[in-house]
């Protein structure tokens, strides 16, 4: 049986590890981190553990590749920060391992220079052919959003004759008890997203707007969330779905990712941006070099600590509008769950659980031959059926709303 490697054992990596351990298609699951304390916790608290713990730095490509080769790794799940993607993609190529990650860098339009990082398009351009030549799959941005929502879009598109628009929508009505302000996933990542240029596709072209002032409108989410004010936010799928060639051929001219955001969150994000604190570029303070974003978020509670204090629901979904047999058809495919129920079942926040289930399922589908595609790709390039058949039973409950309009 094949072996799997999870590199990066925060909350998402831990959920991935737990899910992989449920699958009997893996012989051993290796848990790696530069500081493997949480990997040891997962190993020591798992009955009849098939985990093995490694100390690895994801940026040390040669050492990571050597470990993959030594332990005969068939599939690697990169749950580290996206700045490690290039290193782990290269290590997987050298060692002959399939690759899965949960996010890329924030998209920058062609011609816009961005120091040190690159988006999903650059990763595809650099690694796609090399992975094809080795019969490997590199699955990018396969968390929940991006990830599952891209698969929802593909599933709906496969059922339409034509399509006009794709909207990815993320909202919740969570209440965090005991804190004046809290964020349910990495606050550094959230503020970087909120204050980055929100690229999206409009009239068939990639377009940018002003952070937290673009494509602002109200959307009615399923109960008990209801009406929420939504904003276009920098996210990979906001662009990738609108430029995916098969979708463009069906007529898609608009795609966007939108958050439902509270007024408080908008004000905090704008204040951090105004003070230029949403940057990783270090500055010297009292003789010490620090990243401003780390200072801005240092006193916030860690997302992994919040599970027991969060009530409410989260809804993440994809709305696709088009036609079928000359009828106007609108799909809204979404996952929705209770923060409280997720914590009681998993011991982690719902956001972490939603992100960890899709890549774990993808790893299973890869090693059992259910994913046939090869090369480096975004999730919408894959056959959605194996995922849609399994999401709910894996713990990511899926709902489909379909609305048809027919001229009388």
Short mmCIF file of C-alpha atoms in Angstrom, two decimals, residues 1 4 21-22 29 59 65 111 134 136 145 164 172 220 238 312 321 329 337 347 362 364 383 393:
data_model
loop_
_atom_site.label_atom_id
_atom_site.label_comp_id
_atom_site.label_asym_id
_atom_site.label_seq_id
_atom_site.Cartn_x
_atom_site.Cartn_y
_atom_site.Cartn_z
CA UNK A 1 0.00 0.00 0.00
CA UNK A 4 1.37 9.65 2.40
CA UNK A 21 -5.64 7.67 9.03
CA UNK A 22 -9.28 6.67 8.49
CA UNK A 29 1.14 8.43 7.08
CA UNK A 59 11.94 25.16 2.32
CA UNK A 65 12.84 15.12 -1.56
CA UNK A 111 2.67 42.52 -15.83
CA UNK A 134 6.57 11.85 -14.77
CA UNK A 136 2.28 12.93 -11.62
CA UNK A 145 -12.40 27.96 -0.87
CA UNK A 164 -22.73 33.51 -17.88
CA UNK A 172 -21.06 33.01 8.48
CA UNK A 220 -29.33 36.01 0.75
CA UNK A 238 -12.18 34.58 -8.28
CA UNK A 312 -23.13 30.00 14.68
CA UNK A 321 -25.96 31.00 -13.75
CA UNK A 329 -30.98 27.81 -14.74
CA UNK A 337 -22.39 23.40 9.13
CA UNK A 347 -11.83 19.34 18.37
CA UNK A 362 -8.17 13.99 -3.03
CA UNK A 364 -7.41 8.93 -1.36
CA UNK A 383 -13.71 15.39 -13.03
CA UNK A 393 -19.96 11.04 3.64
#
